[in-house]
Amino acid sequence: WERQGNDFMVPTAEFDDFKALALARLSTVLDVAGQAANAYIHFDGSNDYVEFTGGASDLLDWTADWTVGINLVEFEVRSDGKFITLFKSGSNAIMLRRGGSNHGLYVTGNDGQTKIGANTWAAPNPGGKLLFTYDGTTNKRLKYYIGNIDGSYSLRANYLVNTANIGGNTVGTSFCIGKRVTNNAVAESLMYHGGLNNFIYADEAFGGPLVAEYFGVNNTYDEASFYGDLNSWVKMGEDAYPTVTDTLGALTGAKALSKDCSIVPGRPGEEAV
């Protein structure tokens, strides 16, 4: 490859292969974009989060089985070493440590006083998805997948969770999306900044075909084969502020949002999916 002004020159011998791949990817992206959500929640990174006060007794419990997934409508890639909290229940949480092209996976069992995890050598992709599957009844492995807008994905971490190392296992009855852990003993913990959509939760560890199907579908989870396995599907953005509803009803008592978190609605004449 060579750049000449605004032109990117592809070696002649590689051009036909490049052209075929580019056209295939473009058609896929356009197809995905046509199904993309037109409603989501934007978190300002200061004081915004979603909280459910009931129905989360096993969610993020390091002795149970579960799967959680989220769509990153907007995501900042930075390199300051700070921790973003994605999900939190009681003193248990899943975080990402901002490291540019190496956003590490971190977990805690004592509200952030102890943060331990694994390098991923990858950063989440805006518009893509994240999926976390945890087998707490047999091997204690937390698997972390990063997906792209074209439906491709990769396993970026397979972390053995030792509760003695991460400060314990204190799951709560409430569940938060985007709310930071409170203890900043190691670096600084941040609220989530950006757009989130379509949170899912299942009380089993997804594997094999279900993982592939999750990344392959967009916002039509009720048409997916794994829909019957889900406990929760929080569409995020379809309700009037400050309501956030779990369409499957497992997570209840939504306090919705703190302060001024913005719900980005569907455009006039469109159905939010």
CSV table of N, CA and C in Angstrom, one decimal, residues 17-160:
chain,number,residue,atom,x,y,z
A,17,ASP,N,-8.1,-9.0,-5.8
A,17,ASP,CA,-8.5,-9.6,-4.6
A,17,ASP,C,-9.1,-8.5,-3.6
A,18,PHE,N,-8.3,-7.4,-3.6
A,18,PHE,CA,-8.8,-6.3,-2.7
A,18,PHE,C,-10.1,-5.7,-3.1
A,19,LYS,N,-10.4,-5.6,-4.4
A,19,LYS,CA,-11.6,-5.1,-4.9
A,19,LYS,C,-12.8,-6.0,-4.5
A,20,ALA,N,-12.6,-7.3,-4.7
A,20,ALA,CA,-13.7,-8.2,-4.4
A,20,ALA,C,-14.0,-8.2,-2.9
A,21,LEU,N,-12.9,-8.1,-2.1
A,21,LEU,CA,-13.1,-8.1,-0.6
A,21,LEU,C,-13.8,-6.8,-0.2
A,22,ALA,N,-13.4,-5.7,-0.8
A,22,ALA,CA,-14.0,-4.4,-0.4
A,22,ALA,C,-15.4,-4.3,-0.8
A,23,LEU,N,-15.8,-4.8,-1.9
A,23,LEU,CA,-17.2,-4.8,-2.3
A,23,LEU,C,-18.1,-5.7,-1.5
A,24,ALA,N,-17.5,-6.9,-1.1
A,24,ALA,CA,-18.2,-7.8,-0.2
A,24,ALA,C,-18.5,-7.2,1.1
A,25,ARG,N,-17.4,-6.6,1.7
A,25,ARG,CA,-17.6,-5.9,3.0
A,25,ARG,C,-18.5,-4.8,2.9
A,26,LEU,N,-18.5,-4.0,1.9
A,26,LEU,CA,-19.3,-2.8,1.7
A,26,LEU,C,-20.8,-3.3,1.7
A,27,SER,N,-21.1,-4.3,0.9
A,27,SER,CA,-22.5,-4.8,0.9
A,27,SER,C,-23.0,-5.3,2.2
A,28,THR,N,-22.1,-5.9,3.0
A,28,THR,CA,-22.4,-6.4,4.3
A,28,THR,C,-22.7,-5.2,5.3
A,29,VAL,N,-21.8,-4.2,5.2
A,29,VAL,CA,-22.0,-3.1,6.1
A,29,VAL,C,-23.3,-2.4,5.8
A,30,LEU,N,-23.6,-2.2,4.5
A,30,LEU,CA,-24.8,-1.5,4.2
A,30,LEU,C,-26.0,-2.3,4.6
A,31,ASP,N,-26.0,-3.6,4.5
A,31,ASP,CA,-27.1,-4.4,5.0
A,31,ASP,C,-27.3,-4.3,6.5
A,32,VAL,N,-26.1,-4.3,7.2
A,32,VAL,CA,-26.2,-4.2,8.7
A,32,VAL,C,-26.7,-2.8,9.1
A,33,ALA,N,-26.2,-1.8,8.4
A,33,ALA,CA,-26.6,-0.4,8.7
A,33,ALA,C,-28.1,-0.2,8.5
A,34,GLY,N,-28.6,-0.9,7.5
A,34,GLY,CA,-30.1,-0.8,7.3
A,34,GLY,C,-30.9,-1.4,8.4
A,35,GLN,N,-30.3,-2.3,9.2
A,35,GLN,CA,-31.0,-2.9,10.3
A,35,GLN,C,-30.6,-2.2,11.7
A,36,ALA,N,-29.7,-1.3,11.6
A,36,ALA,CA,-29.2,-0.7,12.9
A,36,ALA,C,-30.2,0.0,13.7
A,37,ALA,N,-30.1,0.0,15.0
A,37,ALA,CA,-31.1,0.6,15.9
A,37,ALA,C,-31.2,2.1,15.6
A,38,ASN,N,-32.4,2.7,15.6
A,38,ASN,CA,-32.5,4.1,15.5
A,38,ASN,C,-32.9,4.7,16.9
A,39,ALA,N,-32.7,3.9,18.0
A,39,ALA,CA,-32.9,4.4,19.3
A,39,ALA,C,-31.9,3.8,20.2
A,40,TYR,N,-31.3,4.6,21.1
A,40,TYR,CA,-30.4,4.0,22.1
A,40,TYR,C,-30.2,5.0,23.2
A,41,ILE,N,-29.3,4.7,24.2
A,41,ILE,CA,-29.1,5.7,25.3
A,41,ILE,C,-27.7,6.2,25.2
A,42,HIS,N,-27.5,7.5,25.3
A,42,HIS,CA,-26.2,8.1,25.3
A,42,HIS,C,-25.9,8.5,26.8
A,43,PHE,N,-24.7,8.0,27.3
A,43,PHE,CA,-24.2,8.3,28.6
A,43,PHE,C,-23.2,9.3,28.5
A,44,ASP,N,-23.3,10.4,29.4
A,44,ASP,CA,-22.4,11.5,29.3
A,44,ASP,C,-21.0,11.3,29.9
A,45,GLY,N,-20.8,10.2,30.6
A,45,GLY,CA,-19.5,9.9,31.2
A,45,GLY,C,-19.3,10.7,32.6
A,46,SER,N,-20.3,11.4,33.0
A,46,SER,CA,-20.2,12.1,34.3
A,46,SER,C,-21.0,11.5,35.4
A,47,ASN,N,-22.3,11.4,35.2
A,47,ASN,CA,-23.2,10.9,36.2
A,47,ASN,C,-24.3,10.0,35.7
A,48,ASP,N,-24.2,9.6,34.5
A,48,ASP,CA,-25.3,8.8,33.9
A,48,ASP,C,-25.1,7.3,34.0
A,49,TYR,N,-26.2,6.6,34.4
A,49,TYR,CA,-26.2,5.2,34.4
A,49,TYR,C,-27.6,4.6,34.4
A,50,VAL,N,-27.8,3.4,34.1
A,50,VAL,CA,-29.1,2.7,34.2
A,50,VAL,C,-29.0,1.7,35.4
A,51,GLU,N,-30.1,1.7,36.2
A,51,GLU,CA,-30.1,0.8,37.3
A,51,GLU,C,-31.4,0.1,37.4
A,52,PHE,N,-31.3,-1.2,37.6
A,52,PHE,CA,-32.5,-2.1,37.9
A,52,PHE,C,-32.4,-2.5,39.4
A,53,THR,N,-33.4,-2.4,40.1
A,53,THR,CA,-33.3,-2.7,41.5
A,53,THR,C,-33.8,-4.1,41.9
A,54,GLY,N,-34.3,-4.8,41.0
A,54,GLY,CA,-34.7,-6.2,41.3
A,54,GLY,C,-34.4,-7.2,40.1
A,55,GLY,N,-34.3,-8.5,40.5
A,55,GLY,CA,-34.2,-9.5,39.5
A,55,GLY,C,-32.8,-9.9,39.1
A,56,ALA,N,-31.8,-9.4,39.8
A,56,ALA,CA,-30.4,-9.6,39.4
A,56,ALA,C,-29.6,-10.4,40.4
A,57,SER,N,-30.3,-11.3,41.1
A,57,SER,CA,-29.6,-12.0,42.2
A,57,SER,C,-28.4,-12.9,41.7
A,58,ASP,N,-28.5,-13.4,40.5
A,58,ASP,CA,-27.4,-14.3,40.0
A,58,ASP,C,-26.5,-13.6,39.0
A,59,LEU,N,-27.0,-12.4,38.5
A,59,LEU,CA,-26.2,-11.7,37.5
A,59,LEU,C,-24.9,-11.2,38.0
A,60,LEU,N,-23.8,-11.5,37.4
A,60,LEU,CA,-22.4,-11.2,37.8
A,60,LEU,C,-22.0,-11.9,39.1
A,61,ASP,N,-22.8,-12.9,39.5
A,61,ASP,CA,-22.4,-13.8,40.6
A,61,ASP,C,-21.3,-14.7,40.2
A,62,TRP,N,-20.1,-14.7,40.8
A,62,TRP,CA,-19.0,-15.5,40.4
A,62,TRP,C,-19.1,-17.0,40.7
A,63,THR,N,-20.3,-17.4,41.3
A,63,THR,CA,-20.5,-18.8,41.5
A,63,THR,C,-21.6,-19.3,40.6
A,64,ALA,N,-22.2,-18.5,39.7
A,64,ALA,CA,-23.3,-18.9,38.9
A,64,ALA,C,-22.9,-18.9,37.4
A,65,ASP,N,-23.8,-19.3,36.5
A,65,ASP,CA,-23.6,-19.3,35.1
A,65,ASP,C,-24.4,-18.1,34.5
A,66,TRP,N,-23.8,-17.3,33.6
A,66,TRP,CA,-24.6,-16.2,33.0
A,66,TRP,C,-23.9,-15.8,31.7
A,67,THR,N,-24.6,-15.0,30.9
A,67,THR,CA,-24.1,-14.4,29.7
A,67,THR,C,-24.7,-13.0,29.7
A,68,VAL,N,-23.9,-12.0,29.4
A,68,VAL,CA,-24.4,-10.6,29.2
A,68,VAL,C,-23.8,-10.1,27.9
A,69,GLY,N,-24.6,-9.3,27.2
A,69,GLY,CA,-24.1,-8.7,25.9
A,69,GLY,C,-24.7,-7.3,25.7
A,70,ILE,N,-24.0,-6.5,25.0
A,70,ILE,CA,-24.3,-5.1,24.8
A,70,ILE,C,-23.9,-4.6,23.4
A,71,ASN,N,-24.6,-3.7,22.8
A,71,ASN,CA,-24.2,-3.1,21.5
A,71,ASN,C,-23.6,-1.7,21.8
A,72,LEU,N,-22.4,-1.5,21.3
A,72,LEU,CA,-21.7,-0.2,21.5
A,72,LEU,C,-22.1,0.7,20.3
A,73,VAL,N,-23.1,1.5,20.5
A,73,VAL,CA,-23.4,2.5,19.4
A,73,VAL,C,-22.3,3.5,19.3
A,74,GLU,N,-21.8,3.9,20.4
A,74,GLU,CA,-20.7,4.9,20.5
A,74,GLU,C,-19.7,4.4,21.5
A,75,PHE,N,-18.4,4.5,21.2
A,75,PHE,CA,-17.4,4.1,22.1
A,75,PHE,C,-16.1,4.9,21.9
A,76,GLU,N,-15.5,5.3,23.0
A,76,GLU,CA,-14.2,6.1,22.9
A,76,GLU,C,-13.1,5.1,23.1
A,77,VAL,N,-12.1,5.2,22.2
A,77,VAL,CA,-10.9,4.4,22.4
A,77,VAL,C,-9.8,5.4,22.9
A,78,ARG,N,-9.3,5.2,24.1
A,78,ARG,CA,-8.3,6.1,24.7
A,78,ARG,C,-7.2,5.3,25.3
A,79,SER,N,-6.1,6.0,25.7
A,79,SER,CA,-4.9,5.2,26.2
A,79,SER,C,-4.4,5.8,27.6
A,80,ASP,N,-5.4,6.1,28.5
A,80,ASP,CA,-5.0,6.8,29.7
A,80,ASP,C,-4.9,5.8,30.9
A,81,GLY,N,-5.2,4.5,30.7
A,81,GLY,CA,-5.1,3.5,31.7
A,81,GLY,C,-6.2,3.5,32.7
A,82,LYS,N,-7.2,4.3,32.5
A,82,LYS,CA,-8.4,4.4,33.4
A,82,LYS,C,-9.4,3.2,33.1
A,83,PHE,N,-10.2,3.0,34.1
A,83,PHE,CA,-11.1,1.8,34.1
A,83,PHE,C,-12.5,2.3,33.8
A,84,ILE,N,-13.2,1.8,32.8
A,84,ILE,CA,-14.6,2.0,32.5
A,84,ILE,C,-15.4,0.9,33.0
A,85,THR,N,-16.4,1.2,33.8
A,85,THR,CA,-17.3,0.1,34.3
A,85,THR,C,-18.4,-0.1,33.4
A,86,LEU,N,-18.5,-1.3,32.9
A,86,LEU,CA,-19.6,-1.6,32.0
A,86,LEU,C,-20.8,-2.1,32.8
A,87,PHE,N,-20.6,-3.1,33.7
A,87,PHE,CA,-21.7,-3.7,34.4
A,87,PHE,C,-21.3,-3.9,35.9
A,88,LYS,N,-22.3,-3.7,36.8
A,88,LYS,CA,-22.0,-3.7,38.2
A,88,LYS,C,-23.2,-4.3,38.9
A,89,SER,N,-23.0,-5.2,39.9
A,89,SER,CA,-24.0,-5.7,40.8
A,89,SER,C,-23.4,-5.9,42.2
A,90,GLY,N,-23.9,-5.2,43.1
A,90,GLY,CA,-23.3,-5.2,44.5
A,90,GLY,C,-21.9,-4.7,44.4
A,91,SER,N,-20.9,-5.5,44.8
A,91,SER,CA,-19.5,-5.1,44.7
A,91,SER,C,-18.8,-5.8,43.6
A,92,ASN,N,-19.5,-6.6,42.8
A,92,ASN,CA,-19.0,-7.2,41.6
A,92,ASN,C,-19.1,-6.4,40.4
A,93,ALA,N,-18.1,-6.4,39.5
A,93,ALA,CA,-18.2,-5.5,38.3
A,93,ALA,C,-17.3,-6.1,37.2
A,94,ILE,N,-17.7,-5.7,36.0
A,94,ILE,CA,-16.8,-6.0,34.8
A,94,ILE,C,-16.4,-4.6,34.3
A,95,MET,N,-15.1,-4.5,34.0
A,95,MET,CA,-14.5,-3.2,33.6
A,95,MET,C,-13.6,-3.5,32.4
A,96,LEU,N,-13.4,-2.4,31.6
A,96,LEU,CA,-12.3,-2.4,30.6
A,96,LEU,C,-11.3,-1.3,31.0
A,97,ARG,N,-10.0,-1.6,30.8
A,97,ARG,CA,-9.0,-0.6,31.1
A,97,ARG,C,-8.5,0.0,29.8
A,98,ARG,N,-8.6,1.3,29.7
A,98,ARG,CA,-8.3,2.0,28.4
A,98,ARG,C,-6.8,2.0,28.2
A,99,GLY,N,-6.5,1.2,27.1
A,99,GLY,CA,-5.0,1.1,26.7
A,99,GLY,C,-4.8,1.2,25.2
A,100,GLY,N,-5.6,2.1,24.6
A,100,GLY,CA,-5.5,2.2,23.1
A,100,GLY,C,-5.9,0.9,22.4
A,101,SER,N,-5.0,0.3,21.7
A,101,SER,CA,-5.3,-1.0,21.0
A,101,SER,C,-5.3,-2.2,21.9
A,102,ASN,N,-5.1,-2.0,23.2
A,102,ASN,CA,-5.1,-3.0,24.2
A,102,ASN,C,-6.0,-2.6,25.4
A,103,HIS,N,-7.3,-2.7,25.2
A,103,HIS,CA,-8.3,-2.5,26.2
A,103,HIS,C,-8.4,-3.8,27.1
A,104,GLY,N,-7.8,-3.8,28.2
A,104,GLY,CA,-7.8,-5.0,29.0
A,104,GLY,C,-9.1,-5.3,29.7
A,105,LEU,N,-9.4,-6.5,29.9
A,105,LEU,CA,-10.6,-7.0,30.6
A,105,LEU,C,-10.3,-7.1,32.1
A,106,TYR,N,-11.1,-6.4,33.0
A,106,TYR,CA,-10.8,-6.5,34.4
A,106,TYR,C,-12.1,-6.8,35.2
A,107,VAL,N,-12.0,-7.5,36.3
A,107,VAL,CA,-13.1,-7.8,37.1
A,107,VAL,C,-12.7,-7.4,38.6
A,108,THR,N,-13.8,-7.3,39.4
A,108,THR,CA,-13.6,-7.0,40.8
A,108,THR,C,-14.7,-7.7,41.6
A,109,GLY,N,-14.4,-8.0,42.9
A,109,GLY,CA,-15.4,-8.5,43.8
A,109,GLY,C,-15.6,-7.7,45.0
A,110,ASN,N,-14.9,-6.5,45.1
A,110,ASN,CA,-14.9,-5.6,46.2
A,110,ASN,C,-15.1,-4.2,45.8
A,111,ASP,N,-15.9,-3.9,44.8
A,111,ASP,CA,-16.2,-2.6,44.3
A,111,ASP,C,-15.0,-1.8,43.8
A,112,GLY,N,-14.0,-2.5,43.3
A,112,GLY,CA,-12.9,-1.8,42.6
A,112,GLY,C,-11.7,-1.7,43.5
A,113,GLN,N,-11.7,-2.0,44.8
A,113,GLN,CA,-10.5,-2.0,45.6
A,113,GLN,C,-9.4,-2.9,45.0
A,114,THR,N,-9.9,-4.0,44.5
A,114,THR,CA,-9.0,-5.0,43.8
A,114,THR,C,-9.5,-5.2,42.4
A,115,LYS,N,-8.6,-4.8,41.4
A,115,LYS,CA,-9.0,-5.0,40.0
A,115,LYS,C,-7.9,-5.9,39.4
A,116,ILE,N,-8.4,-7.0,38.8
A,116,ILE,CA,-7.5,-8.0,38.2
A,116,ILE,C,-8.1,-8.4,36.9
A,117,GLY,N,-7.3,-8.6,35.9
A,117,GLY,CA,-7.8,-9.1,34.6
A,117,GLY,C,-6.8,-9.5,33.7
A,118,ALA,N,-7.0,-9.4,32.4
A,118,ALA,CA,-6.2,-9.9,31.3
A,118,ALA,C,-6.1,-8.9,30.2
A,119,ASN,N,-4.9,-8.9,29.5
A,119,ASN,CA,-4.7,-8.1,28.3
A,119,ASN,C,-5.5,-8.8,27.2
A,120,THR,N,-6.0,-8.0,26.3
A,120,THR,CA,-6.8,-8.5,25.2
A,120,THR,C,-6.1,-8.2,23.8
A,121,TRP,N,-5.2,-7.2,23.8
A,121,TRP,CA,-4.6,-6.8,22.6
A,121,TRP,C,-5.6,-6.4,21.5
A,122,ALA,N,-6.7,-5.8,22.0
A,122,ALA,CA,-7.7,-5.3,21.1
A,122,ALA,C,-8.5,-4.2,21.8
A,123,ALA,N,-9.2,-3.4,21.0
A,123,ALA,CA,-10.1,-2.4,21.5
A,123,ALA,C,-11.5,-2.7,21.0
A,124,PRO,N,-12.6,-2.4,21.7
A,124,PRO,CA,-13.9,-2.6,21.2
A,124,PRO,C,-14.1,-1.6,20.0
A,125,ASN,N,-15.0,-2.0,19.1
A,125,ASN,CA,-15.3,-1.3,17.9
A,125,ASN,C,-16.6,-0.5,18.0
A,126,PRO,N,-16.6,0.8,17.8
A,126,PRO,CA,-17.9,1.5,17.8
A,126,PRO,C,-18.9,0.9,16.8
A,127,GLY,N,-20.1,0.7,17.2
A,127,GLY,CA,-21.1,0.0,16.3
A,127,GLY,C,-21.1,-1.5,16.5
A,128,GLY,N,-20.1,-2.0,17.1
A,128,GLY,CA,-20.0,-3.5,17.3
A,128,GLY,C,-20.7,-3.9,18.6
A,129,LYS,N,-20.4,-5.1,19.0
A,129,LYS,CA,-21.0,-5.7,20.2
A,129,LYS,C,-19.9,-6.3,21.1
A,130,LEU,N,-20.2,-6.4,22.4
A,130,LEU,CA,-19.4,-7.1,23.4
A,130,LEU,C,-20.3,-8.2,24.0
A,131,LEU,N,-19.7,-9.4,24.2
A,131,LEU,CA,-20.4,-10.5,24.9
A,131,LEU,C,-19.5,-11.1,25.9
A,132,PHE,N,-20.0,-11.3,27.1
A,132,PHE,CA,-19.3,-11.9,28.2
A,132,PHE,C,-20.1,-13.2,28.6
A,133,THR,N,-19.4,-14.3,28.6
A,133,THR,CA,-20.0,-15.6,29.0
A,133,THR,C,-19.2,-16.1,30.2
A,134,TYR,N,-20.0,-16.6,31.3
A,134,TYR,CA,-19.3,-17.0,32.5
A,134,TYR,C,-19.9,-18.4,32.9
A,135,ASP,N,-18.9,-19.3,33.1
A,135,ASP,CA,-19.3,-20.6,33.7
A,135,ASP,C,-18.8,-20.7,35.1
A,136,GLY,N,-19.7,-20.4,36.0
A,136,GLY,CA,-19.3,-20.3,37.4
A,136,GLY,C,-19.5,-21.6,38.2
A,137,THR,N,-20.1,-22.6,37.6
A,137,THR,CA,-20.4,-23.9,38.3
A,137,THR,C,-19.4,-24.9,38.0
A,138,THR,N,-18.6,-24.8,36.9
A,138,THR,CA,-17.6,-25.8,36.6
A,138,THR,C,-16.2,-25.2,36.6
A,139,ASN,N,-15.9,-24.4,35.6
A,139,ASN,CA,-14.4,-24.0,35.4
A,139,ASN,C,-14.1,-22.6,35.8
A,140,LYS,N,-15.1,-21.8,36.2
A,140,LYS,CA,-14.9,-20.4,36.6
A,140,LYS,C,-14.2,-19.5,35.5
A,141,ARG,N,-14.6,-19.8,34.3
A,141,ARG,CA,-14.0,-19.1,33.2
A,141,ARG,C,-14.9,-18.0,32.6
A,142,LEU,N,-14.3,-16.7,32.6
A,142,LEU,CA,-15.1,-15.6,32.0
A,142,LEU,C,-14.5,-15.4,30.6
A,143,LYS,N,-15.3,-15.6,29.5
A,143,LYS,CA,-14.9,-15.4,28.2
A,143,LYS,C,-15.5,-14.1,27.7
A,144,TYR,N,-14.6,-13.4,27.0
A,144,TYR,CA,-14.9,-12.0,26.5
A,144,TYR,C,-14.7,-11.9,25.0
A,145,TYR,N,-15.8,-11.6,24.3
A,145,TYR,CA,-15.8,-11.6,22.8
A,145,TYR,C,-16.0,-10.1,22.4
A,146,ILE,N,-15.3,-9.7,21.3
A,146,ILE,CA,-15.5,-8.4,20.7
A,146,ILE,C,-16.1,-8.7,19.3
A,147,GLY,N,-17.2,-8.0,18.9
A,147,GLY,CA,-17.8,-8.2,17.6
A,147,GLY,C,-17.7,-6.9,16.8
A,148,ASN,N,-17.8,-7.1,15.5
A,148,ASN,CA,-17.7,-5.9,14.6
A,148,ASN,C,-19.1,-5.7,13.9
A,149,ILE,N,-19.2,-4.6,13.2
A,149,ILE,CA,-20.5,-4.2,12.6
A,149,ILE,C,-20.9,-5.2,11.5
A,150,ASP,N,-19.9,-5.9,10.9
A,150,ASP,CA,-20.2,-6.8,9.8
A,150,ASP,C,-20.6,-8.2,10.3
A,151,GLY,N,-20.6,-8.4,11.6
A,151,GLY,CA,-21.0,-9.7,12.2
A,151,GLY,C,-19.9,-10.6,12.5
A,152,SER,N,-18.7,-10.2,12.2
A,152,SER,CA,-17.5,-11.0,12.6
A,152,SER,C,-17.2,-10.7,14.1
A,153,TYR,N,-16.5,-11.6,14.7
A,153,TYR,CA,-16.2,-11.5,16.1
A,153,TYR,C,-14.9,-12.3,16.4
A,154,SER,N,-14.4,-12.1,17.6
A,154,SER,CA,-13.3,-12.9,18.1
A,154,SER,C,-13.3,-13.0,19.6
A,155,LEU,N,-12.8,-14.1,20.1
A,155,LEU,CA,-12.6,-14.3,21.5
A,155,LEU,C,-11.3,-13.6,21.9
A,156,ARG,N,-11.4,-12.6,22.8
A,156,ARG,CA,-10.3,-11.8,23.2
A,156,ARG,C,-9.7,-12.1,24.6
A,157,ALA,N,-10.5,-12.8,25.4
A,157,ALA,CA,-10.0,-13.2,26.7
A,157,ALA,C,-10.7,-14.4,27.2
A,158,ASN,N,-10.0,-15.2,28.0
A,158,ASN,CA,-10.6,-16.4,28.6
A,158,ASN,C,-10.0,-16.5,30.0
A,159,TYR,N,-10.6,-15.7,30.9
A,159,TYR,CA,-10.0,-15.4,32.2
A,159,TYR,C,-10.5,-16.3,33.3
A,160,LEU,N,-9.6,-16.9,34.1
A,160,LEU,CA,-10.0,-17.7,35.2
A,160,LEU,C,-10.2,-16.8,36.4
